[in-house]
Short mmCIF file of N, CA and C and ligand atoms in Angstrom, two decimals:
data_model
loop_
_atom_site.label_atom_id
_atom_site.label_comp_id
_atom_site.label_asym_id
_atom_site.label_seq_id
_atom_site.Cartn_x
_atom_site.Cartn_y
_atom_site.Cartn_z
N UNK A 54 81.71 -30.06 57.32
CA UNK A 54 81.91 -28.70 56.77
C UNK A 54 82.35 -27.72 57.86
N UNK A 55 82.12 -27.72 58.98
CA UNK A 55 82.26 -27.10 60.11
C UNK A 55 83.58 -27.03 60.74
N UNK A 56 83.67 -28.60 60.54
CA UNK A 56 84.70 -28.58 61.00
C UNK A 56 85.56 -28.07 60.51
N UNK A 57 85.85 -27.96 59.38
CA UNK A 57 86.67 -27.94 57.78
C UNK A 57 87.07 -26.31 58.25
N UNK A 58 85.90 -25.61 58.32
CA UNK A 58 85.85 -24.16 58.32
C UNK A 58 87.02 -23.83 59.50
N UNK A 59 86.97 -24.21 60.78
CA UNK A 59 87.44 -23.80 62.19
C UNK A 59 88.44 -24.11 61.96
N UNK A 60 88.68 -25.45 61.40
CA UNK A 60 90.41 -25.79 61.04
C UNK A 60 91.26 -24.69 59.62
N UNK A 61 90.38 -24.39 59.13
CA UNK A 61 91.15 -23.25 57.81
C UNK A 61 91.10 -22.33 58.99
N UNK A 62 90.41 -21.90 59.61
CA UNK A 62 90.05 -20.29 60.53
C UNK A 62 91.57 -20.41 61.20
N UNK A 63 91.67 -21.91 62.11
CA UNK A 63 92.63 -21.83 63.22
C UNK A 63 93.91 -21.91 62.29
N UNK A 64 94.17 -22.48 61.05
CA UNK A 64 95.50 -22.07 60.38
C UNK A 64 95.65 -20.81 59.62
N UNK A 65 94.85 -20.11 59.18
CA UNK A 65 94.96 -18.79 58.90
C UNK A 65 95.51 -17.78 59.65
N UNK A 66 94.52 -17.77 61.06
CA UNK A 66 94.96 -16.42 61.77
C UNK A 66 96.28 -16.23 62.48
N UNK A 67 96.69 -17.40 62.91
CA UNK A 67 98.45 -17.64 62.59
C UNK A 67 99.29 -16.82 61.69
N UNK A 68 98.92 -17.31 60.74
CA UNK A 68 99.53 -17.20 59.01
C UNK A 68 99.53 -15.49 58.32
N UNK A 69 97.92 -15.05 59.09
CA UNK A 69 98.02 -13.71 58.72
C UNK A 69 98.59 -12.71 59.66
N UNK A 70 98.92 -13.19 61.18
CA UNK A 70 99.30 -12.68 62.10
C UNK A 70 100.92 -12.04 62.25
N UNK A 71 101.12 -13.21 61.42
CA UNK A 71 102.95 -13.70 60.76
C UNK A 71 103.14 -12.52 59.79
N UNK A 72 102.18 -12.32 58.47
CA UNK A 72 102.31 -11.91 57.47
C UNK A 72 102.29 -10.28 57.98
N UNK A 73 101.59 -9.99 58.75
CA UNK A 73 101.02 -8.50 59.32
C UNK A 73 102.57 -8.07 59.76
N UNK A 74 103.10 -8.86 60.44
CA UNK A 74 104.52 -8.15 61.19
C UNK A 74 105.31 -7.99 60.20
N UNK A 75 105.59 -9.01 59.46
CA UNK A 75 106.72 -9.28 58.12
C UNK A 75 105.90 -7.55 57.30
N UNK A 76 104.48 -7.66 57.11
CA UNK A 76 104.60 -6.42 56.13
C UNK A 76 104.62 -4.55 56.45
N UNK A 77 104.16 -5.14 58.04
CA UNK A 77 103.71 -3.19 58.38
C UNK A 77 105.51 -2.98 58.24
N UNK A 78 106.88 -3.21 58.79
CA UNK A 78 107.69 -2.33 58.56
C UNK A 78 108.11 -2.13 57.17
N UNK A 79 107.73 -2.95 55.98
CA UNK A 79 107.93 -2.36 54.68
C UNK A 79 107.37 -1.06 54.45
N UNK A 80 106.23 -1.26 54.85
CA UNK A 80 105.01 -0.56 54.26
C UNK A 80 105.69 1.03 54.93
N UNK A 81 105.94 1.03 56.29
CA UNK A 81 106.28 2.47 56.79
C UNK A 81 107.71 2.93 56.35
N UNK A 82 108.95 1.83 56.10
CA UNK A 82 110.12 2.11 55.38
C UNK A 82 109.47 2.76 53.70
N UNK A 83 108.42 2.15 53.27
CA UNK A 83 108.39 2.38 51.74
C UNK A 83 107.91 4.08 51.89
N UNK A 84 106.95 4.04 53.10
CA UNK A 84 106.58 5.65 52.68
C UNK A 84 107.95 6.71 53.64
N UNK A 85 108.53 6.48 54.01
CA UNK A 85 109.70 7.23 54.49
C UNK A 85 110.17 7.65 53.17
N UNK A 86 110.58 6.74 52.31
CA UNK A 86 111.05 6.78 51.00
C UNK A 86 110.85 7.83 50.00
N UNK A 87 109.56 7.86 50.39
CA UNK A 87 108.46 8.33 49.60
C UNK A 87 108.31 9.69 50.08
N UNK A 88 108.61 10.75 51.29
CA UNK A 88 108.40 11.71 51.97
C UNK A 88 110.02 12.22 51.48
N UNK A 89 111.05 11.22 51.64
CA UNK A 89 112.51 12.08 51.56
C UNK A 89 112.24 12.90 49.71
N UNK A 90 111.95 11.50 48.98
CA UNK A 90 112.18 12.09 47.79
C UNK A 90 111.57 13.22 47.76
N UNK A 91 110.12 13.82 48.13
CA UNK A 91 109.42 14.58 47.72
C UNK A 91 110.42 16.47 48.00
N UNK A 92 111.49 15.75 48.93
CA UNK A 92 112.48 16.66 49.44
C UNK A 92 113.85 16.95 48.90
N UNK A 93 113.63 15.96 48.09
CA UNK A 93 115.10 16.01 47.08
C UNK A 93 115.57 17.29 45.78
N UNK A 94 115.56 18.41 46.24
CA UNK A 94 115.39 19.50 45.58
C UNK A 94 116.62 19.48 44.97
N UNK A 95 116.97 20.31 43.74
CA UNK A 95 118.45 20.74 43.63
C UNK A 95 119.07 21.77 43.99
N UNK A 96 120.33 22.07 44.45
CA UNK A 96 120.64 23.34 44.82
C UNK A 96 120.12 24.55 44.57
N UNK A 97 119.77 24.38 43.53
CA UNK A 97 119.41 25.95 42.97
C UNK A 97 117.51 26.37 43.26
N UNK A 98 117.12 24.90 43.63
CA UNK A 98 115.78 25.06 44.25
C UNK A 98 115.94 24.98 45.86
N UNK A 99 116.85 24.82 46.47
CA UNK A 99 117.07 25.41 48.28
C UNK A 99 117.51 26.43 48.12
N UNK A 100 118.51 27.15 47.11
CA UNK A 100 118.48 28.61 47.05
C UNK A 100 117.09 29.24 47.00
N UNK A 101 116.57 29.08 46.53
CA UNK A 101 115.35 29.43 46.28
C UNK A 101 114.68 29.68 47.32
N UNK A 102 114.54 28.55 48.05
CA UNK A 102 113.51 28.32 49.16
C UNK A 102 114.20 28.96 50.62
N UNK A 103 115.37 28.85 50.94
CA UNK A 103 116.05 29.52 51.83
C UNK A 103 116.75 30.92 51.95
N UNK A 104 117.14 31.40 53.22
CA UNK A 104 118.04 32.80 53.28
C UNK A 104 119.16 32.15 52.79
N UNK A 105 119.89 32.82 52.22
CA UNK A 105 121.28 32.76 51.65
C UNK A 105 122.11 31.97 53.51
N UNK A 106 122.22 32.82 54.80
CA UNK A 106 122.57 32.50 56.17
C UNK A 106 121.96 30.64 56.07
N UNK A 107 120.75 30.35 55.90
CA UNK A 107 120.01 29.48 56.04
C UNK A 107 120.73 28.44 55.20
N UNK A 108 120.89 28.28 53.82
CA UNK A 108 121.39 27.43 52.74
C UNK A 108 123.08 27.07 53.25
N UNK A 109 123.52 28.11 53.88
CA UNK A 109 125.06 27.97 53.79
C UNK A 109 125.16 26.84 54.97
N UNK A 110 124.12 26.91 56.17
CA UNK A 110 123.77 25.73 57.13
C UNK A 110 123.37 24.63 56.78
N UNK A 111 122.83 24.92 55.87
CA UNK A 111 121.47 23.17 56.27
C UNK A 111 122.16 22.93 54.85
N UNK A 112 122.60 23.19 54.10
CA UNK A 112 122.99 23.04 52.58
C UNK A 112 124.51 22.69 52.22
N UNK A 113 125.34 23.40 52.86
CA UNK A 113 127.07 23.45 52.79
C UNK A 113 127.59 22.86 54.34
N UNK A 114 126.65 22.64 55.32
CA UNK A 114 127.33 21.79 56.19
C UNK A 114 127.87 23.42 57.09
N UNK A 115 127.42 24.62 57.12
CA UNK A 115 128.05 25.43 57.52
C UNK A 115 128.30 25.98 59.27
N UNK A 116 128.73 26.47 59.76
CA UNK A 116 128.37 26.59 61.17
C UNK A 116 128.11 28.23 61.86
N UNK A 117 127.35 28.20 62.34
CA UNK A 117 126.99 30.06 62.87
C UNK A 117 127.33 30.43 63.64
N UNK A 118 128.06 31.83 63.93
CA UNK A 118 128.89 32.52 64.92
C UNK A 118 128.01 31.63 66.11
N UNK A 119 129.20 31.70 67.25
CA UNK A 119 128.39 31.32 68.56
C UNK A 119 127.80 32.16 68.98
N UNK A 120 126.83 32.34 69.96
CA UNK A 120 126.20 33.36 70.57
C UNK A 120 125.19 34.58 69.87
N UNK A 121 125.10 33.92 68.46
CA UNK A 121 124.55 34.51 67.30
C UNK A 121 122.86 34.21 67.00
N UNK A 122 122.40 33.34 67.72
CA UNK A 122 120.89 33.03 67.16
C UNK A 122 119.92 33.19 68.15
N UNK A 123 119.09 33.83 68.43
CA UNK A 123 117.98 33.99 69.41
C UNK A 123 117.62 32.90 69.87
N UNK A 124 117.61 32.04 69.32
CA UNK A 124 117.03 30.11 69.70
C UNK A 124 117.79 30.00 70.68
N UNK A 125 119.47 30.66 70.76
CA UNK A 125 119.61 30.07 72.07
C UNK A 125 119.27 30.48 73.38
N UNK A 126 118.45 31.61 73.63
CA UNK A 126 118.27 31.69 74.44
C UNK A 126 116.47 31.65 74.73
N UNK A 127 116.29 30.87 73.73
CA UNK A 127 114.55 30.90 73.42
C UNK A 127 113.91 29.71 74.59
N UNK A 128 112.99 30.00 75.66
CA UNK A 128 112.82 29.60 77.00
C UNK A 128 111.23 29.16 76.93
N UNK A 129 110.40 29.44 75.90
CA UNK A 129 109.20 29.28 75.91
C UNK A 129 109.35 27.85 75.16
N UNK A 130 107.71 26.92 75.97
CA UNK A 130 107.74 25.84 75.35
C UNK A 130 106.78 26.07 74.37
N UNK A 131 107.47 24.66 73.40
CA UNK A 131 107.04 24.58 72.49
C UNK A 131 107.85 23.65 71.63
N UNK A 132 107.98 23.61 69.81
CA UNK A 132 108.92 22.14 69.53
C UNK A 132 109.37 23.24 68.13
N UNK A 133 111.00 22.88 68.26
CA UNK A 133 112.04 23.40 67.48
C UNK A 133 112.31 22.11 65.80
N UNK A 134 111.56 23.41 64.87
CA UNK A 134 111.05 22.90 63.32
C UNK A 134 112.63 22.81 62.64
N UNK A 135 112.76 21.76 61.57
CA UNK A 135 113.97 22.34 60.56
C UNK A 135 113.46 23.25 60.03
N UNK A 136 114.29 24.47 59.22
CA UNK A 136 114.17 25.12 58.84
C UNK A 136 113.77 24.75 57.11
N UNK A 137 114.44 23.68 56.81
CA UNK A 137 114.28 23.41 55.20
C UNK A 137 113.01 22.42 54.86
N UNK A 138 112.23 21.52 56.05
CA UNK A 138 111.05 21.28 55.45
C UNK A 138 109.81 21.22 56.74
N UNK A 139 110.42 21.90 57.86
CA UNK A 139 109.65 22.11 58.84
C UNK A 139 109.40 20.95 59.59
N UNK A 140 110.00 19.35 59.62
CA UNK A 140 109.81 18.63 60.44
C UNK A 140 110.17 19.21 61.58
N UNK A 141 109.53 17.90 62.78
CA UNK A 141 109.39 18.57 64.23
C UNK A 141 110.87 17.70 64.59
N UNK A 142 111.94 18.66 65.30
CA UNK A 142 112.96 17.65 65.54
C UNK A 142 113.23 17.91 66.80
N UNK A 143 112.92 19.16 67.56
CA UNK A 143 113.20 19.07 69.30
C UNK A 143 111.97 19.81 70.07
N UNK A 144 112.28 19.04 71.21
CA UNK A 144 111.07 19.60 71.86
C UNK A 144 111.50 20.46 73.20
N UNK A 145 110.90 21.56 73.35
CA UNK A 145 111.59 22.52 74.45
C UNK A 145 112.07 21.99 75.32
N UNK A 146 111.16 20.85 76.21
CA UNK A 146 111.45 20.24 77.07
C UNK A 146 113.35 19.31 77.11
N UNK A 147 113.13 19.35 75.86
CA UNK A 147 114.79 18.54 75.32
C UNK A 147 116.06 19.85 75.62
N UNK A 148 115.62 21.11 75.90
CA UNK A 148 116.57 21.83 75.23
C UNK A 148 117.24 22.34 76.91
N UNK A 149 118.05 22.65 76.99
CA UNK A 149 119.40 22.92 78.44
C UNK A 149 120.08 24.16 77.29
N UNK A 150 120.46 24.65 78.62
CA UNK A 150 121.98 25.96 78.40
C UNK A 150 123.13 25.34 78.64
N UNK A 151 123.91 25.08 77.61
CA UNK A 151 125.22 24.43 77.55
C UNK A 151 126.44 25.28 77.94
N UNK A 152 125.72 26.45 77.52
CA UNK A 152 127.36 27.90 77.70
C UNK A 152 127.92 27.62 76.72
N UNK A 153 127.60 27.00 75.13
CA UNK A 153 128.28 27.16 74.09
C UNK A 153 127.98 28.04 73.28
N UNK A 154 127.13 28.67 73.55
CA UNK A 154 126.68 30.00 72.19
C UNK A 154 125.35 29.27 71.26
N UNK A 155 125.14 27.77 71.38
CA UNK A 155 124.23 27.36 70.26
C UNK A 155 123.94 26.76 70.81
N UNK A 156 121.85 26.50 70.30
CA UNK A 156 121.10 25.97 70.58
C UNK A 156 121.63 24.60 71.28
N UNK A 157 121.51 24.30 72.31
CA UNK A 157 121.45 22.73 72.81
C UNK A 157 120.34 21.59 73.15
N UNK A 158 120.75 20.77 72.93
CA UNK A 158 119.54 19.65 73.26
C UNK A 158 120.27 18.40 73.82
N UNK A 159 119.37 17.91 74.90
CA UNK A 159 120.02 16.41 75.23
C UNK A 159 119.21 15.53 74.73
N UNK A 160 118.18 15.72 73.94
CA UNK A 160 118.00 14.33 72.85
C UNK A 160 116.87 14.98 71.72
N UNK A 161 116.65 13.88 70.88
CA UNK A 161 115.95 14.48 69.98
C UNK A 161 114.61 13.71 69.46
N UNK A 162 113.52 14.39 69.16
CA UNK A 162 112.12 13.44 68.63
C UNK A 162 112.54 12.59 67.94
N UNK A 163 112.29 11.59 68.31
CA UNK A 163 112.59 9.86 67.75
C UNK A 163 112.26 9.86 66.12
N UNK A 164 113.28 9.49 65.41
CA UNK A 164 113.20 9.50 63.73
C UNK A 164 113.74 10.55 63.18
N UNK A 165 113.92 11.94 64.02
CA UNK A 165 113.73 13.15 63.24
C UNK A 165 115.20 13.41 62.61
N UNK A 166 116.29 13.09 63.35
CA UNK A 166 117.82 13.03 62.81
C UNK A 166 118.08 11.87 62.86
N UNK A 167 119.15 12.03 61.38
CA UNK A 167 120.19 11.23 61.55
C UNK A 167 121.63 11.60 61.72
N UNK A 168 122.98 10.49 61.77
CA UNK A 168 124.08 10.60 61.99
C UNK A 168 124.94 10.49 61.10
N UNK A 169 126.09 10.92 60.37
CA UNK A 169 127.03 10.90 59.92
C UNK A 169 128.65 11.21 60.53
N UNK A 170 129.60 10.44 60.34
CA UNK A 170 131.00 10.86 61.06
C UNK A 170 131.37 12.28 60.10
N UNK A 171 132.18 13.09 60.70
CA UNK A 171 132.66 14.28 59.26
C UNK A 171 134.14 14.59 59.68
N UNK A 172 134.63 15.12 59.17
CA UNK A 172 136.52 15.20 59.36
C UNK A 172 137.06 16.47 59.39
N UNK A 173 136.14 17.58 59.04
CA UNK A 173 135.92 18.60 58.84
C UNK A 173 137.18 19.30 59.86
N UNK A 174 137.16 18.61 60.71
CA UNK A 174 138.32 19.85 62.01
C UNK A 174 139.06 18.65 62.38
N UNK A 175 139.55 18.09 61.74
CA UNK A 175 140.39 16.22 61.43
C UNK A 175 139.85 15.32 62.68
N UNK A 176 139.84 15.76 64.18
CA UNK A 176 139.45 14.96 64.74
C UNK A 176 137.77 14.60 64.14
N UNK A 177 137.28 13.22 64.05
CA UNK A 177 135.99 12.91 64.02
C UNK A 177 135.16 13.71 64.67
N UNK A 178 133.80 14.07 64.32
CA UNK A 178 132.42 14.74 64.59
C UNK A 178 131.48 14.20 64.20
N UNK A 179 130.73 13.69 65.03
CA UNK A 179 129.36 12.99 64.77
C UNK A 179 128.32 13.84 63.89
N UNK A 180 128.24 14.20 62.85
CA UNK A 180 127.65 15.49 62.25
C UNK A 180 125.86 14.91 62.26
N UNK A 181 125.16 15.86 62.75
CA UNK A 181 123.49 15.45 62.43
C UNK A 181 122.58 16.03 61.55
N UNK A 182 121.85 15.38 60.56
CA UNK A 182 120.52 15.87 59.53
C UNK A 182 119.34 15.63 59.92
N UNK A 183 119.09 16.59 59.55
CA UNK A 183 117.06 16.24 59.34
C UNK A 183 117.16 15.11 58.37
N UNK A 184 115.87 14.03 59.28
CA UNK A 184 115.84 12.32 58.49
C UNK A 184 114.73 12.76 56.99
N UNK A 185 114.41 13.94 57.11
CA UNK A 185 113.23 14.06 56.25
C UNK A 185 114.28 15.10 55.56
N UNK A 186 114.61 16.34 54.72
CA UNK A 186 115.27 16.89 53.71
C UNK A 186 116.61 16.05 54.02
N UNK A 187 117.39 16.00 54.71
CA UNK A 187 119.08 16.27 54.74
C UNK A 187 119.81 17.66 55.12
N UNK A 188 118.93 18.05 55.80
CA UNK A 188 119.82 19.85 56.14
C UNK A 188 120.27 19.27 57.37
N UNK A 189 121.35 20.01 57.38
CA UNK A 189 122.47 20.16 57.90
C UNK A 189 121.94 20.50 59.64
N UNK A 190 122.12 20.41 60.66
CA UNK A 190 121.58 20.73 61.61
C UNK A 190 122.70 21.17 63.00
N UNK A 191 123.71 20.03 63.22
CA UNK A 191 124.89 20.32 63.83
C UNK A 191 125.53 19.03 64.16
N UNK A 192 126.26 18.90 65.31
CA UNK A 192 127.11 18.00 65.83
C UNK A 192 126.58 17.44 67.26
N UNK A 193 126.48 16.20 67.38
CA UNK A 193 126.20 15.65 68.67
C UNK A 193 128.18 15.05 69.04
N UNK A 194 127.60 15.18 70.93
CA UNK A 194 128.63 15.19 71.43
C UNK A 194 128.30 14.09 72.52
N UNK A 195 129.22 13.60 73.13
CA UNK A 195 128.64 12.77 74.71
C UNK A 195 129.06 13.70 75.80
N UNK A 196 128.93 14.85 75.84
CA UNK A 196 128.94 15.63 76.96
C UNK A 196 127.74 16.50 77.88
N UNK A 197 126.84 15.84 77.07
CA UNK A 197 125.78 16.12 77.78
C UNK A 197 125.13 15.99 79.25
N UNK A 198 123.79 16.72 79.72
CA UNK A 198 123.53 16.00 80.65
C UNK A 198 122.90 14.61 80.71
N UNK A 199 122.37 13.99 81.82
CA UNK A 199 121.64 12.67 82.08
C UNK A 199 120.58 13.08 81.38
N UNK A 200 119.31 12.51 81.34
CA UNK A 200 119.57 10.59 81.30
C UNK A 200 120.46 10.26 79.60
N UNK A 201 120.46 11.14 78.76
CA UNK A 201 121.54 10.69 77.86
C UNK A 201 122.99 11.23 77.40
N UNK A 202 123.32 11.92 78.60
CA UNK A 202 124.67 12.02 78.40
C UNK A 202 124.72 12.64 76.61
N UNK A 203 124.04 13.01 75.83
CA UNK A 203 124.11 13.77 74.94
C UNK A 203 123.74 15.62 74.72
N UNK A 204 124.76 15.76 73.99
CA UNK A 204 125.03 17.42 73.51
C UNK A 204 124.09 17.48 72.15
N UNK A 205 123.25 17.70 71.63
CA UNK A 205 123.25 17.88 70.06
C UNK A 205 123.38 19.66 70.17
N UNK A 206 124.17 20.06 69.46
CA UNK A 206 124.49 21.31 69.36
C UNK A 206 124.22 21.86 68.03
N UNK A 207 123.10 22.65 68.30
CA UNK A 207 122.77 22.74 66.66
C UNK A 207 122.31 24.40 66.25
N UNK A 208 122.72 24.36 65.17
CA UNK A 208 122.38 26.04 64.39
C UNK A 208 121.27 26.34 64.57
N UNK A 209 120.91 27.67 65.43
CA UNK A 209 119.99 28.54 65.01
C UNK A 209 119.38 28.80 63.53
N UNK A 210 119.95 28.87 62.74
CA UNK A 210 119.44 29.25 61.37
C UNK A 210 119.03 27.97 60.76
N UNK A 211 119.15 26.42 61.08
CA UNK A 211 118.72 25.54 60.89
C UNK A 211 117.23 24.93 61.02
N UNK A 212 117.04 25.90 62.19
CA UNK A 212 115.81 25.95 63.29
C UNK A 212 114.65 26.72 63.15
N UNK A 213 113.47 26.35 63.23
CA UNK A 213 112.47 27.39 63.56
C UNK A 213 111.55 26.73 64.57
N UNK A 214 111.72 28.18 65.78
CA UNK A 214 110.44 27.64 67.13
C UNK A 214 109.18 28.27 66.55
N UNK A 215 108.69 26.91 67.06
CA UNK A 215 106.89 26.87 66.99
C UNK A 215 106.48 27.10 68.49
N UNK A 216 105.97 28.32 69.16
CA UNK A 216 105.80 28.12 70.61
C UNK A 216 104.46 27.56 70.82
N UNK A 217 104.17 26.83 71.76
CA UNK A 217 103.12 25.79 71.88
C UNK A 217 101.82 26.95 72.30
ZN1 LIG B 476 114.28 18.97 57.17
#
């Protein structure tokens, strides 16, 4: 009987060890899923929830005068919120003066954007969203500084600082 037991024990914990990897990334893809939808508003409910300035950004893909948003010259730490569901997407420490008029960052909290190409000014633009609503945020570039050689150049009105 003993034996019986140690030999099920020693083929199990294998078996469930296997099963554990195969299931935790469902399980965190399924609730990602599960957080976007709760964000899936219709236009006329981000009107709602946003400034008219705010919706025409994160909503129409829009872009804000340069030199136009206090964020860019905002120096206190702390971590830069979307504006449409308040995820955390940069952290002060991320953020440099580019001399473009808008907020800059050379990288961003892991998960928080994603990427799309856009055609918008015909040459290609890497256009970036919040991974949690879809607002609109800006354009990453490879002109950044080290260690990633990335620009994300993004709207003030997209943005809200939380100072630490
Ligand atoms: Zn968002």
């Amino acid at each position: 009987m003993n034996q019986f037991l140690s030999r099920r024990t020693f083929i199990l914990i294998p078996i469930m060890s296997i099963l554990k990897i195969i299931f935790k990334p469902m399980k965190v893809l399924a609730s990602s899923i599960a957080s976007k939808e709760k964000w899936n508003f219709s236009n006329e409910e981000w009107k709602s929830r946003l400034s008219p300035e705010s919706y025409y950004i994160l909503r129409e893909e829009g872009t804000e005068r340069a030199f136009s948003s206090q964020l860019n010259n905002e120096k206190r730490k702390g971590v830069f919120h979307c504006a449409g569901c308040d995820l955390s997407l940069f952290l002060s420490d991320q953020k440099y003066d580019s001399g473009t008029g808008w907020p800059s960052f050379w990288d961003s909290i892991p998960g928080s954007v994603e990427t799309k190409v856009d055609f918008k000014l015909i040459v290609p633009r890497t256009e970036y969203h919040c991974s949690r609503c879809g607002g609109h945020q800006g354009h990453v570039f490879n002109d950044g500084p080290q260690p990633t050689g990335k620009r994300y150049c993004n709207n003030g009105l997209a943005l809200k600082f939380v100072p630490e």
